Short mmCIF file of C-alpha atoms in Angstrom, two decimals:
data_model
loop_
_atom_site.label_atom_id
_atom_site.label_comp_id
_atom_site.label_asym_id
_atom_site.label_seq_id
_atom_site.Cartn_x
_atom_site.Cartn_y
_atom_site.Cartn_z
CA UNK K 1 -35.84 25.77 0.50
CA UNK K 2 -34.48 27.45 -2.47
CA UNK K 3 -31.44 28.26 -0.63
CA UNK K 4 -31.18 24.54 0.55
CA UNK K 5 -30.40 23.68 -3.28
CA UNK K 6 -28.75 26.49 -4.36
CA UNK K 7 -25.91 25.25 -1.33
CA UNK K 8 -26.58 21.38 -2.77
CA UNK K 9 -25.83 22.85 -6.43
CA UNK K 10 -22.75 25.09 -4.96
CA UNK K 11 -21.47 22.06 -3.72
CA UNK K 12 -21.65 19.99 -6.57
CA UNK K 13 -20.16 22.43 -9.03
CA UNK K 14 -17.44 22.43 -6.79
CA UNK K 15 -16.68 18.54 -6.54
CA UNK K 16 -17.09 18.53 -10.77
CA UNK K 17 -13.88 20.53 -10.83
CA UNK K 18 -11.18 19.20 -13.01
CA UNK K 19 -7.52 19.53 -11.43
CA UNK K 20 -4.43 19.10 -12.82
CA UNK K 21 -2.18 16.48 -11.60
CA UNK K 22 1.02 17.32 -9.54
CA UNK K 23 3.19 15.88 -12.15
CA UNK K 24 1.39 18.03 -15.10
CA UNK K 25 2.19 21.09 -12.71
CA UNK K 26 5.87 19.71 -12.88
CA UNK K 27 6.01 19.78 -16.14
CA UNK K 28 4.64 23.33 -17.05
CA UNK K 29 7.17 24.87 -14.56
CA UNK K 30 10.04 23.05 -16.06
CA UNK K 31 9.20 23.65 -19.88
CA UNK K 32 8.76 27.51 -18.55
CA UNK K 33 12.16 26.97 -17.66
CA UNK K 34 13.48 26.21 -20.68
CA UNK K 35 12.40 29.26 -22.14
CA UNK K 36 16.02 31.41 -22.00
CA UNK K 37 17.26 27.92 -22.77
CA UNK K 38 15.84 27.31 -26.02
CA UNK K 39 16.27 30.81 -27.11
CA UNK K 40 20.14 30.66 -26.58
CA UNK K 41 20.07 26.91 -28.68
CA UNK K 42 17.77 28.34 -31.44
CA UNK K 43 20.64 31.27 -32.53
CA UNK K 44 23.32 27.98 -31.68
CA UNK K 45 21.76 25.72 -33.87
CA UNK K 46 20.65 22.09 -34.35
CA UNK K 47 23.90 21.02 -36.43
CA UNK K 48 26.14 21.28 -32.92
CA UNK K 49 26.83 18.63 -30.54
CA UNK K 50 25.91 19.92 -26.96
CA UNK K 51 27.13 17.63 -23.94
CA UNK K 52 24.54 17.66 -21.05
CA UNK K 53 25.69 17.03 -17.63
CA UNK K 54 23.61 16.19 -14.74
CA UNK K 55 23.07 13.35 -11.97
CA UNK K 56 21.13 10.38 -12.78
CA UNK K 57 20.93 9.30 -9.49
CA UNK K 58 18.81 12.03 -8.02
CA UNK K 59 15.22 11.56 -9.27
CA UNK K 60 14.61 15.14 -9.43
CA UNK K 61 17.40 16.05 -11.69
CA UNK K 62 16.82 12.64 -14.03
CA UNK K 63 13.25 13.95 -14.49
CA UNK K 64 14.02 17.62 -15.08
CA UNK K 65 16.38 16.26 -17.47
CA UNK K 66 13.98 14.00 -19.22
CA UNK K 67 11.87 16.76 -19.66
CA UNK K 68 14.60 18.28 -21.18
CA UNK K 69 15.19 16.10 -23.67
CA UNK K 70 11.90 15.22 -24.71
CA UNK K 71 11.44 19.42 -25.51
CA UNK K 72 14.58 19.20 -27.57
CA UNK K 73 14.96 16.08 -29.15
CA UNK K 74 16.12 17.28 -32.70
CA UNK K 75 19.40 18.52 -30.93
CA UNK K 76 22.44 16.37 -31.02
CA UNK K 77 22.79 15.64 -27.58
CA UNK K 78 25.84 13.78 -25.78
CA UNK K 79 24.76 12.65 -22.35
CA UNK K 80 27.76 12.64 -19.45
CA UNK K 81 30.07 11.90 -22.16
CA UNK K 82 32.89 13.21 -23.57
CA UNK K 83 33.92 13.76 -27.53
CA UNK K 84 35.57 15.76 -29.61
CA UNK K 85 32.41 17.00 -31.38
CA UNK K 86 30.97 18.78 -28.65
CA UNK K 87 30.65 22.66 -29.27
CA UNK K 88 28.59 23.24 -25.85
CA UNK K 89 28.17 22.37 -22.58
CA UNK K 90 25.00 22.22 -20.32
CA UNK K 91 25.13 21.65 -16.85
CA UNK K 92 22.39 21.23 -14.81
CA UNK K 93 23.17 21.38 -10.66
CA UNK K 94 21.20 21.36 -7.37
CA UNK K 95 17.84 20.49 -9.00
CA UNK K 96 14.86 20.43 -6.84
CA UNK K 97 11.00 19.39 -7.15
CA UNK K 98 8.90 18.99 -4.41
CA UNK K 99 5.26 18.83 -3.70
CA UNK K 100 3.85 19.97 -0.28
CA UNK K 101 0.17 19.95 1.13
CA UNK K 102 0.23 23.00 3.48
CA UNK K 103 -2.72 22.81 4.91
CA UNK K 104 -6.76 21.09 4.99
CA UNK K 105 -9.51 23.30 5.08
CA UNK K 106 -13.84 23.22 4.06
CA UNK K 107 -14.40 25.52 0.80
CA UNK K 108 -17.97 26.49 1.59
CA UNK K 109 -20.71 25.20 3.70
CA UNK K 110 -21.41 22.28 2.26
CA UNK K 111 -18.39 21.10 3.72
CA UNK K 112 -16.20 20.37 1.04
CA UNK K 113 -12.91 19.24 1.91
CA UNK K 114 -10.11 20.85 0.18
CA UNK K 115 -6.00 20.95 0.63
CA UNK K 116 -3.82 23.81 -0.44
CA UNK K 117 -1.38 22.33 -3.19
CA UNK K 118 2.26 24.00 -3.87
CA UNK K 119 4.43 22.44 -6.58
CA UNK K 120 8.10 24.07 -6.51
CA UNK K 121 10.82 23.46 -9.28
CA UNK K 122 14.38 24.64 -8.89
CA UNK K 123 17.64 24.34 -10.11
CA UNK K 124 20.50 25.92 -11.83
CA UNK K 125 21.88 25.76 -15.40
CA UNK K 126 24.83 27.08 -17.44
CA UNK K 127 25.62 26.68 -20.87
CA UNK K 128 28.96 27.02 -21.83
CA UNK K 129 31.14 27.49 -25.17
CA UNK K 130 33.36 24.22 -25.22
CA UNK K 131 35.20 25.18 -28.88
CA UNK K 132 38.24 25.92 -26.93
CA UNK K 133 40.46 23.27 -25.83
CA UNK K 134 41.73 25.44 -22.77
CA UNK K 135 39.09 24.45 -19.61
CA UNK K 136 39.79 27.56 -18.22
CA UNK K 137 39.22 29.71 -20.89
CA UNK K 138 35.61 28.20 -21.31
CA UNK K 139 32.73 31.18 -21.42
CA UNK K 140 29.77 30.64 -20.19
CA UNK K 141 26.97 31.56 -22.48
CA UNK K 142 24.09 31.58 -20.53
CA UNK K 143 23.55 31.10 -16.29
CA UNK K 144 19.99 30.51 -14.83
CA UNK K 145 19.03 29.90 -11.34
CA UNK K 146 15.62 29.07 -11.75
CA UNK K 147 13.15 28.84 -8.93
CA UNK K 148 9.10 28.48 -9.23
CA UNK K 149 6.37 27.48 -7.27
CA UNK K 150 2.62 27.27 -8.49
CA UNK K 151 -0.34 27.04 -5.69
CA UNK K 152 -3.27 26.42 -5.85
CA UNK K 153 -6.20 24.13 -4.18
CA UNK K 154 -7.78 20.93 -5.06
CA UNK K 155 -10.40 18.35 -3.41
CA UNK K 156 -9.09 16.14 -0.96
CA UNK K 157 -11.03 13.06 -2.55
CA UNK K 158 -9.17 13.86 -5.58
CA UNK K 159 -5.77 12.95 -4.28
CA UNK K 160 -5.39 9.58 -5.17
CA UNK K 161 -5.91 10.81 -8.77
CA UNK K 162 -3.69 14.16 -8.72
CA UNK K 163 0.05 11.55 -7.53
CA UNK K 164 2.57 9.35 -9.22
CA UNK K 165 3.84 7.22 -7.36
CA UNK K 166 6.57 6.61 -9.65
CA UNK K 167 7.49 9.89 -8.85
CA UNK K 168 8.55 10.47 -4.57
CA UNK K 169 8.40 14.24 -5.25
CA UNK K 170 4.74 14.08 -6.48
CA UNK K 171 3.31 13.44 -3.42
CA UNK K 172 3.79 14.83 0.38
CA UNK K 173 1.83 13.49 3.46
CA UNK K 174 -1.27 15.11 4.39
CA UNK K 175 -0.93 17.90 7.17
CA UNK K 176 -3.08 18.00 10.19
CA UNK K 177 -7.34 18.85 10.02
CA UNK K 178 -7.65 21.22 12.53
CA UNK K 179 -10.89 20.64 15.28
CA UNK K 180 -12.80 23.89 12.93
CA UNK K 181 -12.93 21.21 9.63
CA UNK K 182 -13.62 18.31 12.28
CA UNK K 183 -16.64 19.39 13.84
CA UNK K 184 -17.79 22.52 13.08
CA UNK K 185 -18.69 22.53 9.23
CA UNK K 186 -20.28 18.84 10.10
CA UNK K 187 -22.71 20.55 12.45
CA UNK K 188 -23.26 23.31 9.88
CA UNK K 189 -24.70 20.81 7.57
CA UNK K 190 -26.36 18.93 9.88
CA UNK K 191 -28.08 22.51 10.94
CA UNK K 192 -29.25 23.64 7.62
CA UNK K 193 -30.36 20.37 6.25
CA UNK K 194 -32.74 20.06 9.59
CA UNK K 195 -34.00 23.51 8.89
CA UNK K 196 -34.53 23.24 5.24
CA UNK K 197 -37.07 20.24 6.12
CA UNK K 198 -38.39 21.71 8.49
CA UNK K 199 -39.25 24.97 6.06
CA UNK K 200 -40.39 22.30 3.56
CA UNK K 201 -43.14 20.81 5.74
CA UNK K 202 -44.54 24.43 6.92
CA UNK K 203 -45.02 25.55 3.72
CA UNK K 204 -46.25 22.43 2.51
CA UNK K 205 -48.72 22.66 5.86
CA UNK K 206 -50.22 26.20 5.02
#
């Protein structure tokens, strides 16, 4: 009987679990990102004008980009626009954030449903000195390719809490239970909940 609640308990704990949702997991990988970034504009400065270039038409890149400029917004930034005042360029290309469900599986014998999560963020970046008139003669002060995932597992019942649906690359379709999640764990329960009354009676009998 005692191990009857100890698996109830188990089970529990495990549903009270707090999760982080996809797009939170978006946004840790892209301010880690930023990181060589912000250490190149630091030694720069705040007092130059720094053109950013990227495609507002791909959702990823708009967002990576918003993230962007919410992390440095005390920098005097000229968006897809040209001017004479601009001392720097930044270019972000082939950005990429996806969110995939690889696969459904039960945690422990209670049952509890659970789907691995992975969260990927890439894209590259170059920031380049534009005090020279000359485009060829333009040096390139930093070049990133950056290119993270983070994994981990959450409840399946949690899902509609974890997505934005703002956001298309915050949420993937579900992959396929296999017939082990579908029938086995079920019986499992079934199994040790008939035995644990059972055990309660015959003690309670003697």
């Amino acid at each position: 009987l005692c191990i009857f609640y100890f698996l109830i308990l188990r089970g529990i704990s495990f549903s009270q679990d707090n999760f982080d949702s996809n797009i939170s997991i978006v946004n840790k990988l892209a301010d880690e990102s930023f990181l060589s970034l912000g250490n190149k504009l630091t030694v720069l400065g705040k007092d130059k004008f720094y053109k950013v270039e990227f495609d507002p038409n791909v959702q990823s890149g708009a967002y990576i980009f918003e993230r962007f400029r919410t992390k440095f917004y005390d920098y005097k930034l000229i968006i897809n626009e040209n001017s004479d005042s601009i001392a720097y360029v930044i270019v972000f290309k082939d950005p990429l954030v996806t969110t995939k469900y690889k696969k459904i599986f039960t945690d422990n014998v209670l049952g509890v449903k659970k789907i691995e999560r992975e969260i990927r963020v890439s894209y590259e970046l170059e920031l380049t000195d534009y005090s020279s008139s000359d485009a060829d003669s333009l040096q390139p002060l930093l070049k990133q390719n950056f290119n993270k995932k983070s994994k981990d597992n959450i409840d399946l019942d949690k899902l509609g809490y974890i997505e934005d649906k703002r956001y298309k690359f915050s949420s993937s379709d579900l992959p396929e239970e296999n017939t082990l999640n579908q029938i086995l764990f079920p019986a499992i329960i079934i199994t040790v909940s008939a035995a644990a009354i059972i055990l309660f009676f015959t003690i309670r009998s003697k």
